[in-house]
mmCIF file of C-alpha atoms in Angstrom:
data_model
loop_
_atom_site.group_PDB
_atom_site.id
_atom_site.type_symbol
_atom_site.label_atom_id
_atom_site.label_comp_id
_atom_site.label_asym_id
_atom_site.label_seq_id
_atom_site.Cartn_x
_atom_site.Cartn_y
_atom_site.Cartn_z
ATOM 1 C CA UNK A 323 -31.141 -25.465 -12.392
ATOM 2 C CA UNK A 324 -28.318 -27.537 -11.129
ATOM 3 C CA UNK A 325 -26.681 -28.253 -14.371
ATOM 4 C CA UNK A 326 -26.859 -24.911 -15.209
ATOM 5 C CA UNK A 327 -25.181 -23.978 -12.307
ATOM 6 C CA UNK A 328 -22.416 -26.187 -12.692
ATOM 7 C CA UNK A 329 -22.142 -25.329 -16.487
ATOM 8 C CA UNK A 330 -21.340 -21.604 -15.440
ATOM 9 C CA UNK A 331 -18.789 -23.186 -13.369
ATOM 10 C CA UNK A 332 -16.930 -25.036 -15.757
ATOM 11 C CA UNK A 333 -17.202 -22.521 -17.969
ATOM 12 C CA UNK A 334 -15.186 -19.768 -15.574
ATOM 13 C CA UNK A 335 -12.722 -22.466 -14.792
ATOM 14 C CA UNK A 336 -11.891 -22.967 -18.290
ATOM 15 C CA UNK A 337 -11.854 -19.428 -18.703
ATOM 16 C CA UNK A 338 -9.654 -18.271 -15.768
ATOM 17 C CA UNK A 339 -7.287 -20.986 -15.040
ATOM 18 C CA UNK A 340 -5.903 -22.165 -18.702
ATOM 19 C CA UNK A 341 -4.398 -18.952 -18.627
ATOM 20 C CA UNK A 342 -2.426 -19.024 -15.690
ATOM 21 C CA UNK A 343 -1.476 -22.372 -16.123
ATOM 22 C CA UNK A 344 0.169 -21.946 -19.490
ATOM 23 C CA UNK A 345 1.743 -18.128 -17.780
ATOM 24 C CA UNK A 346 2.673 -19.836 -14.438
ATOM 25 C CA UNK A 347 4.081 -23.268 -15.432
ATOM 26 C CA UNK A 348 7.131 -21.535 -16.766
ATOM 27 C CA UNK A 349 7.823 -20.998 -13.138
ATOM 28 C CA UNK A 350 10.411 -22.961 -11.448
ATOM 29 C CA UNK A 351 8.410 -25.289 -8.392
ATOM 30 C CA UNK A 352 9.746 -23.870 -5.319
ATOM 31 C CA UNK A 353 9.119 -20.224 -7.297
ATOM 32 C CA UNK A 354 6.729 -18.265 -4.901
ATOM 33 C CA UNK A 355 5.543 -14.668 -3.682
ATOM 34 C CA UNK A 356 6.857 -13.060 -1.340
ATOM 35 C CA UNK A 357 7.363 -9.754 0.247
ATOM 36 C CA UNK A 358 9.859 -6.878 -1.185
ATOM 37 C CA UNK A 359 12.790 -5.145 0.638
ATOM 38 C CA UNK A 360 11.996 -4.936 4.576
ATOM 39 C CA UNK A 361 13.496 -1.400 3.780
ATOM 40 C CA UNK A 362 10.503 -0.618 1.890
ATOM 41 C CA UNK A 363 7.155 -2.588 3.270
ATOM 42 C CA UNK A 364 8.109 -0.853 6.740
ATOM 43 C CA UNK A 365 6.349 2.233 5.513
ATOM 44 C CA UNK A 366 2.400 1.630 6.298
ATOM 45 C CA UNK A 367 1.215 1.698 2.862
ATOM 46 C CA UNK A 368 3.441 1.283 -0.173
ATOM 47 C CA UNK A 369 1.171 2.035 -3.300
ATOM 48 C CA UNK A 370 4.148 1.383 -6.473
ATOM 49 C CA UNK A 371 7.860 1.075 -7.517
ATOM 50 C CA UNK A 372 10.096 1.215 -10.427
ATOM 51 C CA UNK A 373 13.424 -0.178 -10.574
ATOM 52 C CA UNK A 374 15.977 0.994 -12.718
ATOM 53 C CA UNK A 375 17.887 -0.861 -15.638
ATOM 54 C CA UNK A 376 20.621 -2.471 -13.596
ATOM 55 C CA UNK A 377 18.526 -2.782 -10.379
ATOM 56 C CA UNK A 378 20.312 -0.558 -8.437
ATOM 57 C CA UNK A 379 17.725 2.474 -7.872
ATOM 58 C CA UNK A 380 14.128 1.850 -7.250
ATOM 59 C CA UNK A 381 11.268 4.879 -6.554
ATOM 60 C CA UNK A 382 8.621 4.055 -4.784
ATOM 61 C CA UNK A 383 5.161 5.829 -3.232
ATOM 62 C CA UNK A 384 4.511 5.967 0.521
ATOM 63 C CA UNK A 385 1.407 7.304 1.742
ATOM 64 C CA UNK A 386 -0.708 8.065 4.791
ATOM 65 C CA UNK A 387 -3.257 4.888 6.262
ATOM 66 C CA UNK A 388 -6.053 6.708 4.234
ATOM 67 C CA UNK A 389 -3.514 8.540 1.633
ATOM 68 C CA UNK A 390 -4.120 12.167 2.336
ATOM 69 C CA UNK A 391 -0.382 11.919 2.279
ATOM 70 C CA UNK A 392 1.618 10.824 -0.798
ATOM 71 C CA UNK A 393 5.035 11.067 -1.487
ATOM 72 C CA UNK A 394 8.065 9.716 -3.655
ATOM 73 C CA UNK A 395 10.656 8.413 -1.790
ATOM 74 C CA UNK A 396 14.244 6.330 -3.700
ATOM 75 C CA UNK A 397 16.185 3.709 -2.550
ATOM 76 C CA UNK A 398 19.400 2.509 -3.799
ATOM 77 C CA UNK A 399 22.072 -0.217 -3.328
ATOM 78 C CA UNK A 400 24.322 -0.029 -1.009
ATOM 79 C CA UNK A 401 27.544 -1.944 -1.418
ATOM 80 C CA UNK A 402 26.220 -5.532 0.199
ATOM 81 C CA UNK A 403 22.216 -3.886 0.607
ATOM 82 C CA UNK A 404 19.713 -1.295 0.229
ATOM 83 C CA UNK A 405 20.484 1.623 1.985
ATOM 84 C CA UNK A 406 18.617 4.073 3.789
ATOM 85 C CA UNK A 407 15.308 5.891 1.745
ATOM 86 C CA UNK A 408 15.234 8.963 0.937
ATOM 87 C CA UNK A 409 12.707 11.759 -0.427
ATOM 88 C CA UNK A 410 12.941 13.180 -3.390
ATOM 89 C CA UNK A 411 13.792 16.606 -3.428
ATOM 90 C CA UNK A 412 10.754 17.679 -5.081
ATOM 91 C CA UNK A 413 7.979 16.593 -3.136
ATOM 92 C CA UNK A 414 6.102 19.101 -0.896
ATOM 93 C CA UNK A 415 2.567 19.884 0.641
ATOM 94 C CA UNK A 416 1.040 18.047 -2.495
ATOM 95 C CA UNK A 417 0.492 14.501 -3.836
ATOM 96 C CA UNK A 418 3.266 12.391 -5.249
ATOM 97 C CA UNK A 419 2.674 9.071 -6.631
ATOM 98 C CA UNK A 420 3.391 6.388 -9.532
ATOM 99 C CA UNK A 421 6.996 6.839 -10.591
ATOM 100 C CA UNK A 422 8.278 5.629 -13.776
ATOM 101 C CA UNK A 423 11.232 5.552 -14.898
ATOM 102 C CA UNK A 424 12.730 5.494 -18.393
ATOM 103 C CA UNK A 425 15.404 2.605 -19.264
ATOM 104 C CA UNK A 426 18.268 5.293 -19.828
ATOM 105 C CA UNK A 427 17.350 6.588 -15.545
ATOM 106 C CA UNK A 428 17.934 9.804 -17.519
ATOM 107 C CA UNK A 429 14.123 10.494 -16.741
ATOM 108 C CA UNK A 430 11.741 10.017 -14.278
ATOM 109 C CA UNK A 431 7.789 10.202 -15.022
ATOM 110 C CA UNK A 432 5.461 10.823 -11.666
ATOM 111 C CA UNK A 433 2.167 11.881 -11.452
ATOM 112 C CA UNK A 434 1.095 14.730 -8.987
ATOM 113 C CA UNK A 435 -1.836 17.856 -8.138
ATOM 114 C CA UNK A 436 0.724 20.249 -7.650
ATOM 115 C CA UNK A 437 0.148 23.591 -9.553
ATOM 116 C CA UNK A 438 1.501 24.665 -13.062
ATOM 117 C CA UNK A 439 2.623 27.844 -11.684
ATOM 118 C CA UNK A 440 5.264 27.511 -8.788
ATOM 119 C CA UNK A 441 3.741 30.692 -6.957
ATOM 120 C CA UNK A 442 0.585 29.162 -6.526
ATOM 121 C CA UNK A 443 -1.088 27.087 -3.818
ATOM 122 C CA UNK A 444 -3.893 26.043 -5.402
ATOM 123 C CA UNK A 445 -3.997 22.590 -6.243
ATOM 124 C CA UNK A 446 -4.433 20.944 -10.333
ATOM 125 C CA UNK A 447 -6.302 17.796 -11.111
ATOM 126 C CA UNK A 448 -3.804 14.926 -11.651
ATOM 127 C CA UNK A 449 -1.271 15.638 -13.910
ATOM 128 C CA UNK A 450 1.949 13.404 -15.421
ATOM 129 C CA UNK A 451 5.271 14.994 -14.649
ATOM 130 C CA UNK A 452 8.728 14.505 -15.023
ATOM 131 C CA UNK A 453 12.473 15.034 -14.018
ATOM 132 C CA UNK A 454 15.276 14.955 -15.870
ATOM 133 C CA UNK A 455 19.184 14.060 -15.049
ATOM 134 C CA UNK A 456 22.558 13.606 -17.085
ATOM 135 C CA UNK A 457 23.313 10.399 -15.703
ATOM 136 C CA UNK A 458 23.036 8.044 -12.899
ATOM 137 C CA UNK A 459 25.409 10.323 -10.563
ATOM 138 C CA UNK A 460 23.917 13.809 -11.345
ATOM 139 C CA UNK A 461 20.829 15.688 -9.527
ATOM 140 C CA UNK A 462 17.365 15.696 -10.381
ATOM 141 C CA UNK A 463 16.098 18.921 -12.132
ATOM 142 C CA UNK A 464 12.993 20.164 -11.287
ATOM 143 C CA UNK A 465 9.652 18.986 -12.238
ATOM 144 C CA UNK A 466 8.224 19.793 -15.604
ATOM 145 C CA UNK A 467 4.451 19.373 -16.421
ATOM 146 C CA UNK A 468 4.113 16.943 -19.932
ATOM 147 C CA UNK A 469 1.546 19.398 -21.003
ATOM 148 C CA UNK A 470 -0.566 18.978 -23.705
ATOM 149 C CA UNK A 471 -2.130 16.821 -25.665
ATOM 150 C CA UNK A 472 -1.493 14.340 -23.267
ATOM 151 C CA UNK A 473 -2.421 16.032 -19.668
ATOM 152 C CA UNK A 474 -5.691 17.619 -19.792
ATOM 153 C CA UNK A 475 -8.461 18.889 -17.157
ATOM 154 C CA UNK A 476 -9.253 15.369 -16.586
ATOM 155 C CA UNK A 477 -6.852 13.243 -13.849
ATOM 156 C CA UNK A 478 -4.221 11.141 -15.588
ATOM 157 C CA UNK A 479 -1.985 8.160 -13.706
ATOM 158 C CA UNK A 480 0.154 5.945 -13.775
ATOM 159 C CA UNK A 481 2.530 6.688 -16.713
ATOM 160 C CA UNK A 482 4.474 3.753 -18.452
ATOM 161 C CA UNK A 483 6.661 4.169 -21.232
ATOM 162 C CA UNK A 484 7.965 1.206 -24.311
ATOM 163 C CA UNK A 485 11.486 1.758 -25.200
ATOM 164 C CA UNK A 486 10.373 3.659 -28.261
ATOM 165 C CA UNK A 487 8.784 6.083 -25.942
ATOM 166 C CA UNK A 488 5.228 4.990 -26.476
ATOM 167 C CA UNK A 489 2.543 6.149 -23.346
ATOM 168 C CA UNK A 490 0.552 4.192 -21.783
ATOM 169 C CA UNK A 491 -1.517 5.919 -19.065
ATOM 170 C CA UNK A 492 -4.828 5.764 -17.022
ATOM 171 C CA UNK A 493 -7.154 8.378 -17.429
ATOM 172 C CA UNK A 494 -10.369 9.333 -15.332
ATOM 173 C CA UNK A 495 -12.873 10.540 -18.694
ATOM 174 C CA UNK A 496 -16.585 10.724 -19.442
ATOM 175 C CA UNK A 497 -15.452 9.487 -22.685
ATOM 176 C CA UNK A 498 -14.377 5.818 -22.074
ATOM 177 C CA UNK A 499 -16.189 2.821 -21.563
ATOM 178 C CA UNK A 500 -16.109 3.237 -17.346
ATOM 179 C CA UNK A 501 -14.812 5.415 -14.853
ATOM 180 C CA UNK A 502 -10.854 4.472 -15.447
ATOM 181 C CA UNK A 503 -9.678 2.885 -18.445
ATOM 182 C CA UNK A 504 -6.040 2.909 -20.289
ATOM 183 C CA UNK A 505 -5.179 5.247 -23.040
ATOM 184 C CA UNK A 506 -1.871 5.445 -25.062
ATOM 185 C CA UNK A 507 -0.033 7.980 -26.721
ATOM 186 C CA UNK A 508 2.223 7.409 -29.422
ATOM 187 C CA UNK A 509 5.671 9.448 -29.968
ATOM 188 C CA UNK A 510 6.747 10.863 -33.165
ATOM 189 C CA UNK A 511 10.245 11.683 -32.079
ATOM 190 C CA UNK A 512 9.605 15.076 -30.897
ATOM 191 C CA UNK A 513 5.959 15.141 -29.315
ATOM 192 C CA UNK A 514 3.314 12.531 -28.011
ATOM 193 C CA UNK A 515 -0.487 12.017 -29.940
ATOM 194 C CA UNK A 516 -3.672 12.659 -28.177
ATOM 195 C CA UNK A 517 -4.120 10.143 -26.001
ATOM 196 C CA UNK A 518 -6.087 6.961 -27.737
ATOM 197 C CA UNK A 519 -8.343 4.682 -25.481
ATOM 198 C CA UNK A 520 -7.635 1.036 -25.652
ATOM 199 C CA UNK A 521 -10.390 -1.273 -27.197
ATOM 200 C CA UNK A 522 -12.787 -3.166 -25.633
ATOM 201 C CA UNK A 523 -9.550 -6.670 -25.031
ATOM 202 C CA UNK A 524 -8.485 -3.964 -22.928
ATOM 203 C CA UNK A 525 -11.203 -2.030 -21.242
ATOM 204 C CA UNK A 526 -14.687 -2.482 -20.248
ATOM 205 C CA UNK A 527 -17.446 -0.317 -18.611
ATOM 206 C CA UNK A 528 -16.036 -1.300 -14.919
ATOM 207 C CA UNK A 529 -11.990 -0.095 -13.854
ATOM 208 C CA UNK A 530 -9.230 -0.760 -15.427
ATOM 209 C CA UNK A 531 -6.188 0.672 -14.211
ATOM 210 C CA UNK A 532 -2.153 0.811 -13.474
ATOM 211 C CA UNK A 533 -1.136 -0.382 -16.935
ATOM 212 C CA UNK A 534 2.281 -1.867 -16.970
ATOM 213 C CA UNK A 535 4.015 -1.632 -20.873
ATOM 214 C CA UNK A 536 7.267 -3.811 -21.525
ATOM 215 C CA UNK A 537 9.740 -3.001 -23.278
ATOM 216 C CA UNK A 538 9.216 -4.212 -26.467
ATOM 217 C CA UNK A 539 5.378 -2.975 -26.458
ATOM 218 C CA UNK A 540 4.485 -7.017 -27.000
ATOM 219 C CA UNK A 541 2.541 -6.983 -23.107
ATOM 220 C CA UNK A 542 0.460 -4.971 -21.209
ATOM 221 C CA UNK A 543 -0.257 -5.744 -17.573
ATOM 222 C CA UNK A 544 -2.780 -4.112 -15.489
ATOM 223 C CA UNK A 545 -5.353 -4.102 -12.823
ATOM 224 C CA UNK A 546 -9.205 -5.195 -13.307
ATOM 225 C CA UNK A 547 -11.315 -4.585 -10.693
ATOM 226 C CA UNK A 548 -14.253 -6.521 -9.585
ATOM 227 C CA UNK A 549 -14.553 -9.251 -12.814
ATOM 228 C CA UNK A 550 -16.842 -11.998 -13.299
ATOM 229 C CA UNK A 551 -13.335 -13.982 -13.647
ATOM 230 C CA UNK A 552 -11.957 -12.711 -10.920
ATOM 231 C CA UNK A 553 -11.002 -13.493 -7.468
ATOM 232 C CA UNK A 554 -13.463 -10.941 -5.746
ATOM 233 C CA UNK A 555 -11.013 -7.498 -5.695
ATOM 234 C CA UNK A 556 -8.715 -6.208 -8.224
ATOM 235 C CA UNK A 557 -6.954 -8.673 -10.272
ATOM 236 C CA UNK A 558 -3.582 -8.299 -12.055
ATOM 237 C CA UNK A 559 -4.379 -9.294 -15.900
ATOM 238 C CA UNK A 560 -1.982 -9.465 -19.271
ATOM 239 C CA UNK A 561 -2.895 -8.808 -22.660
ATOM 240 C CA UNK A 562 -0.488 -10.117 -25.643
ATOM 241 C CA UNK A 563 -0.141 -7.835 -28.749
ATOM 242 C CA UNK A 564 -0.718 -10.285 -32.010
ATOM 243 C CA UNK A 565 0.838 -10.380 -34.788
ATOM 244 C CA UNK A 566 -1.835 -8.043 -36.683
ATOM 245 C CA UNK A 567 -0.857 -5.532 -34.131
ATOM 246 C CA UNK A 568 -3.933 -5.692 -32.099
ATOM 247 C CA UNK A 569 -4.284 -6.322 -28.051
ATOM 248 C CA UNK A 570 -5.681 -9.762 -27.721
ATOM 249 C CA UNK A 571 -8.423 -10.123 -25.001
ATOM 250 C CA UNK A 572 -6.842 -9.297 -21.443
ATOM 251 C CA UNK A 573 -6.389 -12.981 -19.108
ATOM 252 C CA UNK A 574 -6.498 -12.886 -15.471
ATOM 253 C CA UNK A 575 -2.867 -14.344 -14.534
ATOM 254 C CA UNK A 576 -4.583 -16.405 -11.897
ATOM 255 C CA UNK A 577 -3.160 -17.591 -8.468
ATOM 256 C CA UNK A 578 -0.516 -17.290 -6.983
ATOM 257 C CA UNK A 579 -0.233 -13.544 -8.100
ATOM 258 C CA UNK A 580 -3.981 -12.658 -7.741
ATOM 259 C CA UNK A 581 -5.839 -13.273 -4.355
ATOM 260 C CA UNK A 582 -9.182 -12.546 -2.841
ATOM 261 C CA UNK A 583 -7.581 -8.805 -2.202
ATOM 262 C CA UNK A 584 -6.761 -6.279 -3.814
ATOM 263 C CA UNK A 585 -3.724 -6.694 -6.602
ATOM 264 C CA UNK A 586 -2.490 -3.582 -8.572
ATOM 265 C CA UNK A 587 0.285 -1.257 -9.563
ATOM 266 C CA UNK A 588 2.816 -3.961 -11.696
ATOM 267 C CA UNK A 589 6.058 -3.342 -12.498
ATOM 268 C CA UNK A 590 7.819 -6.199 -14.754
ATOM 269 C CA UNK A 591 11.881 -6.389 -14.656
ATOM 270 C CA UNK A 592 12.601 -7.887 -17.563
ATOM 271 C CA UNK A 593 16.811 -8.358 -16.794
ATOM 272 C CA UNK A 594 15.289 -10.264 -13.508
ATOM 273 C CA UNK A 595 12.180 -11.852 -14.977
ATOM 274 C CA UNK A 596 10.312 -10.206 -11.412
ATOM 275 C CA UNK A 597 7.266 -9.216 -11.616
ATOM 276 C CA UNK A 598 6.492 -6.894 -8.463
ATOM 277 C CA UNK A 599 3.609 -5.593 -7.570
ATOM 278 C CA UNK A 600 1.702 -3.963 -4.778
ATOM 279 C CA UNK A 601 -1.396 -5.996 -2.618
ATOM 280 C CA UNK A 602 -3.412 -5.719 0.216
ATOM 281 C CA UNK A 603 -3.574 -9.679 1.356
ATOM 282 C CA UNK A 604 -3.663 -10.382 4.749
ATOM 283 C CA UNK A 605 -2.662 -13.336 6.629
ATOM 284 C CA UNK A 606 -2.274 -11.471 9.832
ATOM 285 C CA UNK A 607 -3.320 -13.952 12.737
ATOM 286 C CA UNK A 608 -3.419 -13.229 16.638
ATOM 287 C CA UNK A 609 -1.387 -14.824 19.242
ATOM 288 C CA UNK A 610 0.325 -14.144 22.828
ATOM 289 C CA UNK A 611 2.647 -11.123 22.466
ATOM 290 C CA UNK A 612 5.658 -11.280 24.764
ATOM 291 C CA UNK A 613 5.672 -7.462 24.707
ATOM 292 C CA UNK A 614 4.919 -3.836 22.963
ATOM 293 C CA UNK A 615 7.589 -4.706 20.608
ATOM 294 C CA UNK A 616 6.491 -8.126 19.870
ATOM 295 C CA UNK A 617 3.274 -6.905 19.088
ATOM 296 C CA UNK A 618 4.341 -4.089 16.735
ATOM 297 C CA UNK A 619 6.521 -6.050 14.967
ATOM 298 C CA UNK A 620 4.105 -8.265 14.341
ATOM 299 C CA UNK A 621 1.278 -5.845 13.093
ATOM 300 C CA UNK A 622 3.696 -3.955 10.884
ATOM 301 C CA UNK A 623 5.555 -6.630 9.742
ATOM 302 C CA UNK A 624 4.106 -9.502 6.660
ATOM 303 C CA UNK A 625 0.556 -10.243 5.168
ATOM 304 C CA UNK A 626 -1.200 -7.291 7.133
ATOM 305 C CA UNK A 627 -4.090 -6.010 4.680
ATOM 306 C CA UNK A 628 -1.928 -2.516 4.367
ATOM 307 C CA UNK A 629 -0.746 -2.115 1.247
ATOM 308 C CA UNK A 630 2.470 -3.527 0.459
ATOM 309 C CA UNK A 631 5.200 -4.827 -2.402
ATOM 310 C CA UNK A 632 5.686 -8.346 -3.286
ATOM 311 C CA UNK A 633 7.477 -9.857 -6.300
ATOM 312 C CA UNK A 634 7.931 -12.893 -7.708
ATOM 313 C CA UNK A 635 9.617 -14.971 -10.269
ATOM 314 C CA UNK A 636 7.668 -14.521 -13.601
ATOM 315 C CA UNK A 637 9.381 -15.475 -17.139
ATOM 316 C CA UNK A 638 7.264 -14.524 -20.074
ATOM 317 C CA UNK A 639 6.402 -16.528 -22.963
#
């Protein structure tokens, strides 16, 4: 019975932490996480973010303690920092969440409930939607729904797009092998294919979620939740696209990015080499406060099991 037991722990050591190694070790030493903009991880929960091409505009979600709230909200830089955020103009009574957007910033993808028809308040299953602008210095438009094939009457999320336009999304479906799994939808110059669920490298009959495309469609990054490889939450994994065109089998990316909480929502800058992405870890510890404000500060403020954005140095190989 012992050696057994110890077998099945050599065996998810070799499986988990090769990986990493080999995906971490191009990491300079003193490379770390750490915690996003102040500007941003002062809201209470901070579920996602996109940054734009030249890193000066990033969309991001806030939301509510127990997000019954969720909107969009921008940042952008300032002449020495971030400035102030700001809603976008869009968002209303109903859920906002999951920006994307495209590496022209002539386009911005979002997911939301609102309804198809402006007059009414009745609220739609989760939908992908998008606004357009001329350029960098022009207004939003409004929203427009993506319609068909690709929304449905089934809740879609978390839209990411290649630079040739291809979709990768998240859909909620009786049809897949569990309860969320990724799809993709492939785009013929003028309109998007039925959405296609990702083999079995990909998903599995437990969640897999908040899949991250890069540019050149050669990596996928996303969250797995609960895995016998895992660290006890969700875990952030990659899958490499071979040369035969397939997804190889997805690899946990190991510590320091995962933890024992929960990792999701990635967003990979490829000008930076960042990888960002939002967690729940908590290192909050108590101590004497001198004050009210010592003690808020100190609640709000680092590893405080809300949900937050970190980043960290992260070249690809």
């Amino acid at each position: 019975m012992r050696l057994f037991f110890t077998a099945l722990i050599i065996l998810k050591v070799n499986c988990l932490f090769p990986f990493a190694v080999q995906n971490m070790a191009a990491q300079d030493a003193n490379d770390e996480v750490k915690l996003f903009s102040a500007q941003i991880n002062r809201f209470l929960n901070v579920r996602d973010l996109t940054i734009s091409q030249n890193g000066r505009e990033v969309y991001f979600t806030i939301q509510s303690p127990n997000q019954e709230i969720s909107q969009i909200a921008c940042m952008k830089m300032g002449i020495k920092d971030w400035e102030e955020p700001t809603l976008m103009p869009f968002c209303d009574e109903y859920k906002y969440l999951e920006p994307f957007l495209t590496t022209d910033a002539k386009r911005l993808y979002f997911v939301s409930d609102r309804p198809l028809i402006h007059s009414s308040n009745e609220r739609k299953d989760f939908d992908i939607w998008y606004v357009e602008r001329a350029n960098e210095e022009d207004e939003w438009s409004g929203p427009f729904n993506l319609g068909s094939p690709v929304n449905s009457d089934l809740n879609e999320f978390f839209p990411s797009l290649s630079e040739n336009n291809n979709l990768y999304i998240t859909i909620e479906s009786p049809s897949g092998y569990g309860k969320d799994d990724v799809y993709y939808c492939s785009w013929d110059g003028k309109k998007y294919s039925a959405p296609v669920l990702l083999d079995e490298n990909i998903n599995s009959n437990g969640y897999e979620f908040n899949a991250f495309i890069s540019r050149d469609e050669s990596f996928l990054i996303f969250t797995k939740y609960q895995t016998p490889d895992g660290f006890g939450s969700g875990d952030l994994y990659i899958s490499k696209k071979g040369n035969d065109g397939k997804w190889q089998p997805a690899m946990n990316l190991g510590i320091p990015v995962n933890t024992k909480y929960m990792e999701y929502c990635p967003f990979y800058d490829e000008s930076s080499e960042t990888l960002y992405f939002t967690s729940k870890r908590n290192s909050i510890q108590s101590r004497k406060f001198s004050d009210i404000s010592d003690f808020e500060q100190h609640i709000n403020e680092g590893e405080n099991g809300l949900s937050k954005i970190y980043q960290i140095k992260w070249k690809m190989k």
